[in-house]
JSON list of C-alpha atoms in Angstrom, two decimals:
[
{"chain": "T", "resi": 475, "resn": "MET", "atom": "CA", "xyz": [5.05, 8.47, 20.62]},
{"chain": "T", "resi": 476, "resn": "ALA", "atom": "CA", "xyz": [2.79, 6.00, 18.83]},
{"chain": "T", "resi": 477, "resn": "GLU", "atom": "CA", "xyz": [3.91, 4.63, 15.48]},
{"chain": "T", "resi": 478, "resn": "LEU", "atom": "CA", "xyz": [1.83, 4.07, 12.36]},
{"chain": "T", "resi": 479, "resn": "ARG", "atom": "CA", "xyz": [3.64, 1.86, 9.86]},
{"chain": "T", "resi": 480, "resn": "ILE", "atom": "CA", "xyz": [2.74, 1.86, 6.19]},
{"chain": "T", "resi": 481, "resn": "ARG", "atom": "CA", "xyz": [4.36, -0.85, 4.08]},
{"chain": "T", "resi": 482, "resn": "TRP", "atom": "CA", "xyz": [4.39, -1.13, 0.30]},
{"chain": "T", "resi": 483, "resn": "GLN", "atom": "CA", "xyz": [5.45, -4.33, -1.48]},
{"chain": "T", "resi": 484, "resn": "ARG", "atom": "CA", "xyz": [6.21, -4.82, -5.15]},
{"chain": "T", "resi": 485, "resn": "LEU", "atom": "CA", "xyz": [8.13, -6.92, -7.66]},
{"chain": "T", "resi": 486, "resn": "VAL", "atom": "CA", "xyz": [11.70, -5.89, -8.34]},
{"chain": "T", "resi": 487, "resn": "ASP", "atom": "CA", "xyz": [13.30, -7.92, -11.11]},
{"chain": "T", "resi": 488, "resn": "ASP", "atom": "CA", "xyz": [16.93, -9.02, -11.32]},
{"chain": "T", "resi": 489, "resn": "ALA", "atom": "CA", "xyz": [17.77, -5.77, -13.14]},
{"chain": "T", "resi": 490, "resn": "GLY", "atom": "CA", "xyz": [16.31, -3.72, -10.25]},
{"chain": "T", "resi": 491, "resn": "LYS", "atom": "CA", "xyz": [13.23, -2.63, -12.20]},
{"chain": "T", "resi": 492, "resn": "THR", "atom": "CA", "xyz": [9.55, -2.63, -11.29]},
{"chain": "T", "resi": 493, "resn": "CYS", "atom": "CA", "xyz": [6.49, -2.02, -13.47]},
{"chain": "T", "resi": 494, "resn": "GLY", "atom": "CA", "xyz": [4.85, 1.38, -13.96]},
{"chain": "T", "resi": 495, "resn": "ARG", "atom": "CA", "xyz": [1.87, 0.34, -11.86]},
{"chain": "T", "resi": 496, "resn": "CYS", "atom": "CA", "xyz": [4.00, -0.48, -8.84]},
{"chain": "T", "resi": 497, "resn": "ALA", "atom": "CA", "xyz": [6.21, 2.58, -9.33]},
{"chain": "T", "resi": 498, "resn": "GLY", "atom": "CA", "xyz": [3.08, 4.76, -9.41]},
{"chain": "T", "resi": 499, "resn": "THR", "atom": "CA", "xyz": [1.75, 3.18, -6.23]},
{"chain": "T", "resi": 500, "resn": "GLY", "atom": "CA", "xyz": [5.12, 3.81, -4.57]},
{"chain": "T", "resi": 501, "resn": "ASP", "atom": "CA", "xyz": [4.89, 7.51, -5.44]},
{"chain": "T", "resi": 502, "resn": "GLU", "atom": "CA", "xyz": [1.31, 7.67, -4.14]},
{"chain": "T", "resi": 503, "resn": "VAL", "atom": "CA", "xyz": [2.26, 5.90, -0.89]},
{"chain": "T", "resi": 504, "resn": "GLN", "atom": "CA", "xyz": [5.11, 8.36, -0.30]},
{"chain": "T", "resi": 505, "resn": "GLU", "atom": "CA", "xyz": [2.77, 11.33, -0.84]},
{"chain": "T", "resi": 506, "resn": "ALA", "atom": "CA", "xyz": [0.24, 9.77, 1.53]},
{"chain": "T", "resi": 507, "resn": "VAL", "atom": "CA", "xyz": [2.91, 9.21, 4.17]},
{"chain": "T", "resi": 508, "resn": "ASP", "atom": "CA", "xyz": [3.99, 12.85, 3.87]},
{"chain": "T", "resi": 509, "resn": "LEU", "atom": "CA", "xyz": [0.39, 14.03, 4.32]},
{"chain": "T", "resi": 510, "resn": "LEU", "atom": "CA", "xyz": [-0.21, 11.71, 7.26]},
{"chain": "T", "resi": 511, "resn": "ARG", "atom": "CA", "xyz": [2.98, 12.82, 8.99]},
{"chain": "T", "resi": 512, "resn": "VAL", "atom": "CA", "xyz": [1.78, 16.42, 8.97]},
{"chain": "T", "resi": 513, "resn": "ALA", "atom": "CA", "xyz": [-1.77, 15.53, 10.01]},
{"chain": "T", "resi": 514, "resn": "LEU", "atom": "CA", "xyz": [-0.83, 13.12, 12.80]},
{"chain": "T", "resi": 515, "resn": "ALA", "atom": "CA", "xyz": [2.14, 14.92, 14.36]},
{"chain": "T", "resi": 516, "resn": "PRO", "atom": "CA", "xyz": [-0.11, 17.02, 16.67]},
{"chain": "T", "resi": 517, "resn": "LEU", "atom": "CA", "xyz": [-1.58, 13.74, 17.93]},
{"chain": "T", "resi": 518, "resn": "ASN", "atom": "CA", "xyz": [1.89, 12.44, 18.79]},
{"chain": "T", "resi": 519, "resn": "ILE", "atom": "CA", "xyz": [1.75, 9.73, 16.12]},
{"chain": "T", "resi": 520, "resn": "SER", "atom": "CA", "xyz": [4.77, 9.19, 13.91]},
{"chain": "T", "resi": 521, "resn": "VAL", "atom": "CA", "xyz": [4.29, 7.69, 10.45]},
{"chain": "T", "resi": 522, "resn": "ILE", "atom": "CA", "xyz": [6.90, 5.24, 9.25]},
{"chain": "T", "resi": 523, "resn": "ALA", "atom": "CA", "xyz": [7.18, 4.23, 5.59]},
{"chain": "T", "resi": 524, "resn": "GLU", "atom": "CA", "xyz": [8.54, 0.82, 4.74]},
{"chain": "T", "resi": 525, "resn": "SER", "atom": "CA", "xyz": [9.02, -0.89, 1.42]},
{"chain": "T", "resi": 526, "resn": "SER", "atom": "CA", "xyz": [9.75, -4.48, 0.58]},
{"chain": "T", "resi": 527, "resn": "HIS", "atom": "CA", "xyz": [10.13, -6.33, -2.64]},
{"chain": "T", "resi": 528, "resn": "LEU", "atom": "CA", "xyz": [9.40, -9.68, -4.16]},
{"chain": "T", "resi": 529, "resn": "GLY", "atom": "CA", "xyz": [12.01, -11.39, -6.25]},
{"chain": "T", "resi": 530, "resn": "GLU", "atom": "CA", "xyz": [11.05, -12.90, -9.58]},
{"chain": "T", "resi": 531, "resn": "ALA", "atom": "CA", "xyz": [10.67, -16.41, -8.11]},
{"chain": "T", "resi": 532, "resn": "GLU", "atom": "CA", "xyz": [8.32, -15.18, -5.36]},
{"chain": "T", "resi": 533, "resn": "PHE", "atom": "CA", "xyz": [6.36, -13.15, -7.87]},
{"chain": "T", "resi": 534, "resn": "ALA", "atom": "CA", "xyz": [5.98, -16.15, -10.18]},
{"chain": "T", "resi": 535, "resn": "GLN", "atom": "CA", "xyz": [4.37, -18.10, -7.33]},
{"chain": "T", "resi": 536, "resn": "ASP", "atom": "CA", "xyz": [1.81, -15.39, -6.54]},
{"chain": "T", "resi": 537, "resn": "PRO", "atom": "CA", "xyz": [1.76, -12.24, -8.72]},
{"chain": "T", "resi": 538, "resn": "LEU", "atom": "CA", "xyz": [-1.09, -10.76, -6.66]},
{"chain": "T", "resi": 539, "resn": "GLU", "atom": "CA", "xyz": [1.32, -10.24, -3.77]},
{"chain": "T", "resi": 540, "resn": "SER", "atom": "CA", "xyz": [2.90, -7.40, -5.73]},
{"chain": "T", "resi": 541, "resn": "ASN", "atom": "CA", "xyz": [1.63, -3.82, -5.48]},
{"chain": "T", "resi": 542, "resn": "ARG", "atom": "CA", "xyz": [0.26, -4.41, -1.97]},
{"chain": "T", "resi": 543, "resn": "VAL", "atom": "CA", "xyz": [-0.06, -1.86, 0.81]},
{"chain": "T", "resi": 544, "resn": "TRP", "atom": "CA", "xyz": [-0.39, -2.60, 4.52]},
{"chain": "T", "resi": 545, "resn": "VAL", "atom": "CA", "xyz": [-1.36, -0.03, 7.12]},
{"chain": "T", "resi": 546, "resn": "ALA", "atom": "CA", "xyz": [-0.61, -0.84, 10.76]},
{"chain": "T", "resi": 547, "resn": "GLY", "atom": "CA", "xyz": [-0.08, -4.46, 9.80]},
{"chain": "T", "resi": 548, "resn": "LYS", "atom": "CA", "xyz": [-3.40, -4.91, 8.00]},
{"chain": "T", "resi": 549, "resn": "PRO", "atom": "CA", "xyz": [-3.96, -4.89, 4.26]},
{"chain": "T", "resi": 550, "resn": "LEU", "atom": "CA", "xyz": [-5.29, -1.58, 2.92]},
{"chain": "T", "resi": 551, "resn": "GLU", "atom": "CA", "xyz": [-8.42, -3.32, 1.61]},
{"chain": "T", "resi": 552, "resn": "GLU", "atom": "CA", "xyz": [-9.34, -4.49, 5.13]},
{"chain": "T", "resi": 553, "resn": "TRP", "atom": "CA", "xyz": [-9.26, -0.96, 6.52]},
{"chain": "T", "resi": 554, "resn": "LEU", "atom": "CA", "xyz": [-11.36, 0.37, 3.66]},
{"chain": "T", "resi": 555, "resn": "LYS", "atom": "CA", "xyz": [-13.61, -2.68, 3.23]},
{"chain": "T", "resi": 556, "resn": "VAL", "atom": "CA", "xyz": [-12.94, -2.72, -0.51]},
{"chain": "T", "resi": 557, "resn": "GLN", "atom": "CA", "xyz": [-12.26, -5.52, -2.95]},
{"chain": "T", "resi": 558, "resn": "THR", "atom": "CA", "xyz": [-9.09, -6.40, -4.75]},
{"chain": "T", "resi": 559, "resn": "GLY", "atom": "CA", "xyz": [-8.99, -7.52, -8.33]},
{"chain": "T", "resi": 560, "resn": "GLN", "atom": "CA", "xyz": [-6.49, -8.11, -11.06]},
{"chain": "T", "resi": 561, "resn": "SER", "atom": "CA", "xyz": [-5.62, -6.99, -14.54]},
{"chain": "T", "resi": 562, "resn": "ARG", "atom": "CA", "xyz": [-2.91, -7.68, -17.09]},
{"chain": "T", "resi": 563, "resn": "CYS", "atom": "CA", "xyz": [0.34, -5.90, -16.32]},
{"chain": "T", "resi": 564, "resn": "CYS", "atom": "CA", "xyz": [3.49, -5.19, -18.31]},
{"chain": "T", "resi": 565, "resn": "GLY", "atom": "CA", "xyz": [7.23, -4.63, -18.09]},
{"chain": "T", "resi": 566, "resn": "PRO", "atom": "CA", "xyz": [8.96, -6.77, -15.48]},
{"chain": "T", "resi": 567, "resn": "CYS", "atom": "CA", "xyz": [5.62, -8.40, -14.62]},
{"chain": "T", "resi": 568, "resn": "GLY", "atom": "CA", "xyz": [5.37, -9.90, -18.09]},
{"chain": "T", "resi": 569, "resn": "ASP", "atom": "CA", "xyz": [1.91, -11.07, -19.05]},
{"chain": "T", "resi": 570, "resn": "ASN", "atom": "CA", "xyz": [0.83, -11.74, -15.47]},
{"chain": "T", "resi": 571, "resn": "ASP", "atom": "CA", "xyz": [-2.30, -10.35, -13.92]},
{"chain": "T", "resi": 572, "resn": "CYS", "atom": "CA", "xyz": [-1.37, -8.00, -11.08]},
{"chain": "T", "resi": 573, "resn": "ARG", "atom": "CA", "xyz": [-3.29, -6.63, -8.11]},
{"chain": "T", "resi": 574, "resn": "THR", "atom": "CA", "xyz": [-5.86, -3.86, -8.43]},
{"chain": "T", "resi": 575, "resn": "VAL", "atom": "CA", "xyz": [-8.11, -2.22, -5.84]},
{"chain": "T", "resi": 576, "resn": "SER", "atom": "CA", "xyz": [-11.81, -1.75, -6.55]},
{"chain": "T", "resi": 577, "resn": "VAL", "atom": "CA", "xyz": [-13.68, 1.11, -4.91]},
{"chain": "T", "resi": 578, "resn": "ALA", "atom": "CA", "xyz": [-17.28, 2.05, -5.70]},
{"chain": "T", "resi": 579, "resn": "GLY", "atom": "CA", "xyz": [-17.20, 0.24, -9.03]},
{"chain": "T", "resi": 580, "resn": "ARG", "atom": "CA", "xyz": [-13.89, 1.74, -10.14]},
{"chain": "T", "resi": 581, "resn": "ASP", "atom": "CA", "xyz": [-10.71, -0.31, -10.48]},
{"chain": "T", "resi": 582, "resn": "TYR", "atom": "CA", "xyz": [-7.37, 1.28, -9.63]},
{"chain": "T", "resi": 583, "resn": "GLU", "atom": "CA", "xyz": [-4.14, -0.21, -10.93]},
{"chain": "T", "resi": 584, "resn": "VAL", "atom": "CA", "xyz": [-2.16, 2.46, -9.08]},
{"chain": "T", "resi": 585, "resn": "VAL", "atom": "CA", "xyz": [-3.36, 2.82, -5.50]},
{"chain": "T", "resi": 586, "resn": "PRO", "atom": "CA", "xyz": [-4.33, 6.49, -5.03]},
{"chain": "T", "resi": 587, "resn": "LYS", "atom": "CA", "xyz": [-2.83, 8.42, -2.12]},
{"chain": "T", "resi": 588, "resn": "GLU", "atom": "CA", "xyz": [-6.33, 9.28, -0.91]},
{"chain": "T", "resi": 589, "resn": "LEU", "atom": "CA", "xyz": [-7.03, 5.60, -0.20]},
{"chain": "T", "resi": 590, "resn": "VAL", "atom": "CA", "xyz": [-3.77, 5.25, 1.71]},
{"chain": "T", "resi": 591, "resn": "VAL", "atom": "CA", "xyz": [-4.51, 8.41, 3.70]},
{"chain": "T", "resi": 592, "resn": "LYS", "atom": "CA", "xyz": [-8.02, 7.19, 4.54]},
{"chain": "T", "resi": 593, "resn": "ALA", "atom": "CA", "xyz": [-6.71, 3.83, 5.72]},
{"chain": "T", "resi": 594, "resn": "GLY", "atom": "CA", "xyz": [-4.00, 5.62, 7.68]},
{"chain": "T", "resi": 595, "resn": "LEU", "atom": "CA", "xyz": [-6.51, 7.84, 9.43]},
{"chain": "T", "resi": 596, "resn": "LEU", "atom": "CA", "xyz": [-8.66, 4.84, 10.36]},
{"chain": "T", "resi": 597, "resn": "ALA", "atom": "CA", "xyz": [-5.62, 3.08, 11.77]},
{"chain": "T", "resi": 598, "resn": "ALA", "atom": "CA", "xyz": [-4.45, 6.20, 13.59]},
{"chain": "T", "resi": 599, "resn": "ALA", "atom": "CA", "xyz": [-7.83, 6.53, 15.29]},
{"chain": "T", "resi": 600, "resn": "GLU", "atom": "CA", "xyz": [-7.12, 3.20, 16.98]},
{"chain": "T", "resi": 601, "resn": "LEU", "atom": "CA", "xyz": [-3.82, 4.55, 18.29]},
{"chain": "T", "resi": 602, "resn": "ILE", "atom": "CA", "xyz": [-5.37, 7.55, 20.02]},
{"chain": "T", "resi": 603, "resn": "THR", "atom": "CA", "xyz": [-5.83, 6.99, 23.74]},
{"chain": "T", "resi": 604, "resn": "PRO", "atom": "CA", "xyz": [-7.09, 9.34, 26.41]},
{"chain": "T", "resi": 605, "resn": "SER", "atom": "CA", "xyz": [-4.40, 11.10, 28.41]},
{"chain": "T", "resi": 606, "resn": "GLU", "atom": "CA", "xyz": [-4.34, 10.45, 32.14]}
]
């Protein structure tokens, strides 16, 4: 069975908290993974969800590494050929600018499940091989 890995990364502070933006993206990623599992099972592709976190020191060095999603080892924005941006965040992120995704002139602070599903389907297409 082929595997499609989807990884989500975000800041988790010393108190174990993350910002609302990252928490929302985490929820959207989980919904996308659930949808992809159902859609790709008949093609013998399993979908594996992974999450990782940045500590406060790592985040301070590069806040735009938080709220990132990778699909099959590539950033979501590469699969979708979209831009990333940044906007002021809150909570554990403080006054830092955090990652956004820009699609067709619209900026998303929380990555929508539809974008994760689309990237997942593009990645899954590369895993499909003819049977012998």
